[in-house]
Structure formats: C-alpha cells, structure tokens
JSON list of C-alpha atoms and ligand atoms in Angstrom, two decimals:
[
{"chain": "A", "resi": 1, "resn": "MET", "atom": "CA", "xyz": [0.00, 0.00, 0.00]},
{"chain": "A", "resi": 2, "resn": "SER", "atom": "CA", "xyz": [1.18, 3.52, -0.79]},
{"chain": "A", "resi": 3, "resn": "ALA", "atom": "CA", "xyz": [2.43, 5.51, 2.15]},
{"chain": "A", "resi": 4, "resn": "ASN", "atom": "CA", "xyz": [2.44, 8.85, 0.33]},
{"chain": "A", "resi": 5, "resn": "LEU", "atom": "CA", "xyz": [-0.18, 11.04, -1.27]},
{"chain": "A", "resi": 6, "resn": "LYS", "atom": "CA", "xyz": [1.42, 11.23, -4.73]},
{"chain": "A", "resi": 7, "resn": "GLY", "atom": "CA", "xyz": [1.60, 7.43, -4.83]},
{"chain": "A", "resi": 8, "resn": "ALA", "atom": "CA", "xyz": [-2.02, 7.18, -3.71]},
{"chain": "A", "resi": 9, "resn": "MET", "atom": "CA", "xyz": [-3.09, 9.58, -6.50]},
{"chain": "A", "resi": 10, "resn": "VAL", "atom": "CA", "xyz": [-1.23, 7.58, -9.14]},
{"chain": "A", "resi": 11, "resn": "ASP", "atom": "CA", "xyz": [-2.74, 4.36, -7.76]},
{"chain": "A", "resi": 12, "resn": "LEU", "atom": "CA", "xyz": [-6.20, 5.87, -7.95]},
{"chain": "A", "resi": 13, "resn": "ILE", "atom": "CA", "xyz": [-5.73, 6.77, -11.61]},
{"chain": "A", "resi": 14, "resn": "ASP", "atom": "CA", "xyz": [-4.20, 3.35, -12.38]},
{"chain": "A", "resi": 15, "resn": "VAL", "atom": "CA", "xyz": [-7.07, 1.47, -10.75]},
{"chain": "A", "resi": 16, "resn": "PHE", "atom": "CA", "xyz": [-9.67, 3.54, -12.60]},
{"chain": "A", "resi": 17, "resn": "HIS", "atom": "CA", "xyz": [-8.03, 2.93, -15.99]},
{"chain": "A", "resi": 18, "resn": "LYS", "atom": "CA", "xyz": [-7.50, -0.77, -15.29]},
{"chain": "A", "resi": 19, "resn": "TYR", "atom": "CA", "xyz": [-11.32, -1.12, -15.28]},
{"chain": "A", "resi": 20, "resn": "SER", "atom": "CA", "xyz": [-12.40, 1.74, -17.57]},
{"chain": "A", "resi": 21, "resn": "GLY", "atom": "CA", "xyz": [-10.36, 0.33, -20.47]},
{"chain": "A", "resi": 22, "resn": "LYS", "atom": "CA", "xyz": [-12.24, -2.97, -20.69]},
{"chain": "A", "resi": 23, "resn": "GLU", "atom": "CA", "xyz": [-15.22, -1.92, -22.82]},
{"chain": "A", "resi": 24, "resn": "GLY", "atom": "CA", "xyz": [-16.75, 1.18, -24.43]},
{"chain": "A", "resi": 25, "resn": "ASP", "atom": "CA", "xyz": [-15.01, 4.51, -23.88]},
{"chain": "A", "resi": 26, "resn": "LYS", "atom": "CA", "xyz": [-11.67, 3.76, -22.25]},
{"chain": "A", "resi": 27, "resn": "TYR", "atom": "CA", "xyz": [-11.89, 6.85, -20.01]},
{"chain": "A", "resi": 28, "resn": "THR", "atom": "CA", "xyz": [-15.27, 6.07, -18.44]},
{"chain": "A", "resi": 29, "resn": "LEU", "atom": "CA", "xyz": [-16.74, 3.15, -16.48]},
{"chain": "A", "resi": 30, "resn": "THR", "atom": "CA", "xyz": [-19.76, 1.29, -17.84]},
{"chain": "A", "resi": 31, "resn": "LYS", "atom": "CA", "xyz": [-22.05, -0.44, -15.37]},
{"chain": "A", "resi": 32, "resn": "LEU", "atom": "CA", "xyz": [-20.19, -3.73, -15.84]},
{"chain": "A", "resi": 33, "resn": "GLU", "atom": "CA", "xyz": [-16.80, -2.07, -15.37]},
{"chain": "A", "resi": 34, "resn": "LEU", "atom": "CA", "xyz": [-18.06, -0.29, -12.25]},
{"chain": "A", "resi": 35, "resn": "LYS", "atom": "CA", "xyz": [-19.41, -3.57, -10.90]},
{"chain": "A", "resi": 36, "resn": "ASN", "atom": "CA", "xyz": [-16.07, -5.31, -11.41]},
{"chain": "A", "resi": 37, "resn": "LEU", "atom": "CA", "xyz": [-14.18, -2.43, -9.81]},
{"chain": "A", "resi": 38, "resn": "LEU", "atom": "CA", "xyz": [-16.49, -2.39, -6.77]},
{"chain": "A", "resi": 39, "resn": "LYS", "atom": "CA", "xyz": [-16.30, -6.16, -6.40]},
{"chain": "A", "resi": 40, "resn": "ASN", "atom": "CA", "xyz": [-12.53, -6.53, -6.83]},
{"chain": "A", "resi": 41, "resn": "GLU", "atom": "CA", "xyz": [-11.31, -3.33, -5.17]},
{"chain": "A", "resi": 42, "resn": "LEU", "atom": "CA", "xyz": [-13.93, -2.47, -2.56]},
{"chain": "A", "resi": 43, "resn": "GLY", "atom": "CA", "xyz": [-15.65, -5.79, -1.92]},
{"chain": "A", "resi": 44, "resn": "GLU", "atom": "CA", "xyz": [-14.91, -5.66, 1.80]},
{"chain": "A", "resi": 45, "resn": "PHE", "atom": "CA", "xyz": [-16.26, -2.08, 2.16]},
{"chain": "A", "resi": 46, "resn": "LEU", "atom": "CA", "xyz": [-19.49, -2.43, 0.25]},
{"chain": "A", "resi": 47, "resn": "GLU", "atom": "CA", "xyz": [-22.41, -4.65, 1.03]},
{"chain": "A", "resi": 48, "resn": "GLY", "atom": "CA", "xyz": [-23.43, -6.87, -1.85]},
{"chain": "A", "resi": 49, "resn": "PRO", "atom": "CA", "xyz": [-21.39, -5.68, -4.85]},
{"chain": "A", "resi": 50, "resn": "ASN", "atom": "CA", "xyz": [-22.69, -8.76, -6.66]},
{"chain": "A", "resi": 51, "resn": "ASP", "atom": "CA", "xyz": [-26.25, -7.53, -6.22]},
{"chain": "A", "resi": 52, "resn": "ALA", "atom": "CA", "xyz": [-27.42, -5.88, -9.46]},
{"chain": "A", "resi": 53, "resn": "CYS", "atom": "CA", "xyz": [-29.68, -3.47, -7.51]},
{"chain": "A", "resi": 54, "resn": "VAL", "atom": "CA", "xyz": [-26.75, -2.25, -5.39]},
{"chain": "A", "resi": 55, "resn": "VAL", "atom": "CA", "xyz": [-24.59, -1.63, -8.46]},
{"chain": "A", "resi": 56, "resn": "GLU", "atom": "CA", "xyz": [-27.53, 0.10, -10.17]},
{"chain": "A", "resi": 57, "resn": "LYS", "atom": "CA", "xyz": [-28.04, 2.38, -7.18]},
{"chain": "A", "resi": 58, "resn": "ILE", "atom": "CA", "xyz": [-24.34, 3.28, -6.86]},
{"chain": "A", "resi": 59, "resn": "MET", "atom": "CA", "xyz": [-24.20, 3.91, -10.62]},
{"chain": "A", "resi": 60, "resn": "ARG", "atom": "CA", "xyz": [-27.18, 6.30, -10.46]},
{"chain": "A", "resi": 61, "resn": "GLU", "atom": "CA", "xyz": [-25.69, 8.15, -7.50]},
{"chain": "A", "resi": 62, "resn": "LEU", "atom": "CA", "xyz": [-22.26, 8.50, -9.10]},
{"chain": "A", "resi": 63, "resn": "ASP", "atom": "CA", "xyz": [-23.44, 9.44, -12.58]},
{"chain": "A", "resi": 64, "resn": "ASP", "atom": "CA", "xyz": [-23.76, 13.19, -11.92]},
{"chain": "A", "resi": 65, "resn": "ASN", "atom": "CA", "xyz": [-24.13, 14.25, -15.54]},
{"chain": "A", "resi": 66, "resn": "LYS", "atom": "CA", "xyz": [-26.56, 11.39, -16.29]},
{"chain": "A", "resi": 67, "resn": "ASP", "atom": "CA", "xyz": [-24.71, 10.12, -19.38]},
{"chain": "A", "resi": 68, "resn": "GLY", "atom": "CA", "xyz": [-24.98, 6.47, -18.30]},
{"chain": "A", "resi": 69, "resn": "VAL", "atom": "CA", "xyz": [-21.26, 6.03, -17.55]},
{"chain": "A", "resi": 70, "resn": "VAL", "atom": "CA", "xyz": [-18.99, 7.03, -14.67]},
{"chain": "A", "resi": 71, "resn": "ASP", "atom": "CA", "xyz": [-16.05, 9.28, -15.54]},
{"chain": "A", "resi": 72, "resn": "PHE", "atom": "CA", "xyz": [-12.97, 9.80, -13.37]},
{"chain": "A", "resi": 73, "resn": "GLN", "atom": "CA", "xyz": [-14.35, 12.90, -11.68]},
{"chain": "A", "resi": 74, "resn": "GLU", "atom": "CA", "xyz": [-17.54, 11.07, -10.72]},
{"chain": "A", "resi": 75, "resn": "PHE", "atom": "CA", "xyz": [-15.51, 8.08, -9.49]},
{"chain": "A", "resi": 76, "resn": "VAL", "atom": "CA", "xyz": [-13.32, 10.26, -7.29]},
{"chain": "A", "resi": 77, "resn": "GLY", "atom": "CA", "xyz": [-16.49, 11.42, -5.50]},
{"chain": "A", "resi": 78, "resn": "LEU", "atom": "CA", "xyz": [-17.10, 7.83, -4.39]},
{"chain": "A", "resi": 79, "resn": "VAL", "atom": "CA", "xyz": [-13.50, 7.35, -3.27]},
{"chain": "A", "resi": 80, "resn": "ALA", "atom": "CA", "xyz": [-13.59, 10.64, -1.33]},
{"chain": "A", "resi": 81, "resn": "ALA", "atom": "CA", "xyz": [-16.84, 9.69, 0.41]},
{"chain": "A", "resi": 82, "resn": "LEU", "atom": "CA", "xyz": [-15.50, 6.23, 1.34]},
{"chain": "A", "resi": 83, "resn": "THR", "atom": "CA", "xyz": [-12.19, 7.71, 2.51]},
{"chain": "A", "resi": 84, "resn": "VAL", "atom": "CA", "xyz": [-14.01, 10.18, 4.78]},
{"chain": "A", "resi": 85, "resn": "ALA", "atom": "CA", "xyz": [-16.11, 7.30, 6.16]},
{"chain": "A", "resi": 86, "resn": "CYS", "atom": "CA", "xyz": [-12.95, 5.22, 6.81]},
{"chain": "A", "resi": 87, "resn": "ASN", "atom": "CA", "xyz": [-11.30, 8.17, 8.55]},
{"chain": "A", "resi": 88, "resn": "GLU", "atom": "CA", "xyz": [-14.32, 8.55, 10.85]},
{"chain": "A", "resi": 89, "resn": "PHE", "atom": "CA", "xyz": [-14.16, 4.82, 11.57]},
{"chain": "A", "resi": 90, "resn": "PHE", "atom": "CA", "xyz": [-10.46, 5.00, 12.49]},
{"chain": "A", "resi": 91, "resn": "LYS", "atom": "CA", "xyz": [-11.10, 8.02, 14.72]},
{"chain": "A", "resi": 92, "resn": "ILE", "atom": "CA", "xyz": [-13.76, 6.05, 16.60]},
{"chain": "A", "resi": 93, "resn": "LEU", "atom": "CA", "xyz": [-11.41, 3.07, 16.92]},
{"chain": "A", "resi": 94, "resn": "ALA", "atom": "CA", "xyz": [-8.60, 5.32, 18.20]},
{"chain": "A", "resi": 95, "resn": "ARG", "atom": "CA", "xyz": [-10.94, 6.88, 20.78]},
{"chain": "A", "resi": 96, "resn": "LYS", "atom": "CA", "xyz": [-12.04, 3.45, 21.98]},
{"chain": "A", "resi": 97, "resn": "SER", "atom": "CA", "xyz": [-8.47, 2.18, 22.31]},
{"chain": "A", "resi": 98, "resn": "THR", "atom": "CA", "xyz": [-7.30, 5.27, 24.24]},
{"chain": "A", "resi": 99, "resn": "GLY", "atom": "CA", "xyz": [-10.47, 5.47, 26.32]},
{"chain": "A", "resi": 100, "resn": "SER", "atom": "CA", "xyz": [-10.97, 9.15, 25.38]},
{"chain": "A", "resi": 101, "resn": "LYS", "atom": "CA", "xyz": [-14.57, 10.31, 25.33]},
{"chain": "A", "resi": 102, "resn": "LYS", "atom": "CA", "xyz": [-13.99, 13.18, 22.85]},
{"chain": "B", "resi": 1, "resn": "LIG", "atom": "CA1", "xyz": [-21.33, 10.27, -16.08]}
]
C-alpha cells in the first residue's frame, strides 16, 4: 500500500483505468466495469457488490451528468466519500483504544 499522497493519487488513476479500459469509452466506467471495480477493489467495504440493484443504485448516484457512464471525476467522488467514512471509523477506533470520550 502507498504511504504517500502522490503514490495514492497515481494508484487511484491506475485502478480507474484498469477497469475503464475494458469496454466502451476507455476513459469512463460502464455499469459492468463499475461492478467489477467495486467487487474486486472495494468488496470488503461495500455490502453486496454482486447484487445488481446495489450496483444500479451506486451507478445512479455517481453518474452526476446522467450520461450512463462514470467518468474519473464522478468516481473520485465515491472514493472521497468512502475515505471520509474510513477516517471517521479510524477516529472512533482510536478513541475506543485510548479510552478518550472526545
Ligand atoms: Ca457520467
């Protein structure tokens, strides 16, 4: 895992393109590409990435400009939201382990 921000940014771009290049426009994610990315990369964070309804819902939420595909900017919104959620989770864990009530 990357321990620096520049590495994390490059990784983020690499991961996106690894999936976006499979079918259709190589710079956007189709529903199938999004499903594979969610399943392979975020399977442990997301409930039911194999569930078509879940993928459909995430797709609708991410597809800001309603063009039926997810571009990099739209994808980064998901990553940012998940990263914020993870950070909150780690803060709670840290508070529990130190016994702080803040
Ligand atoms: Ca879109």
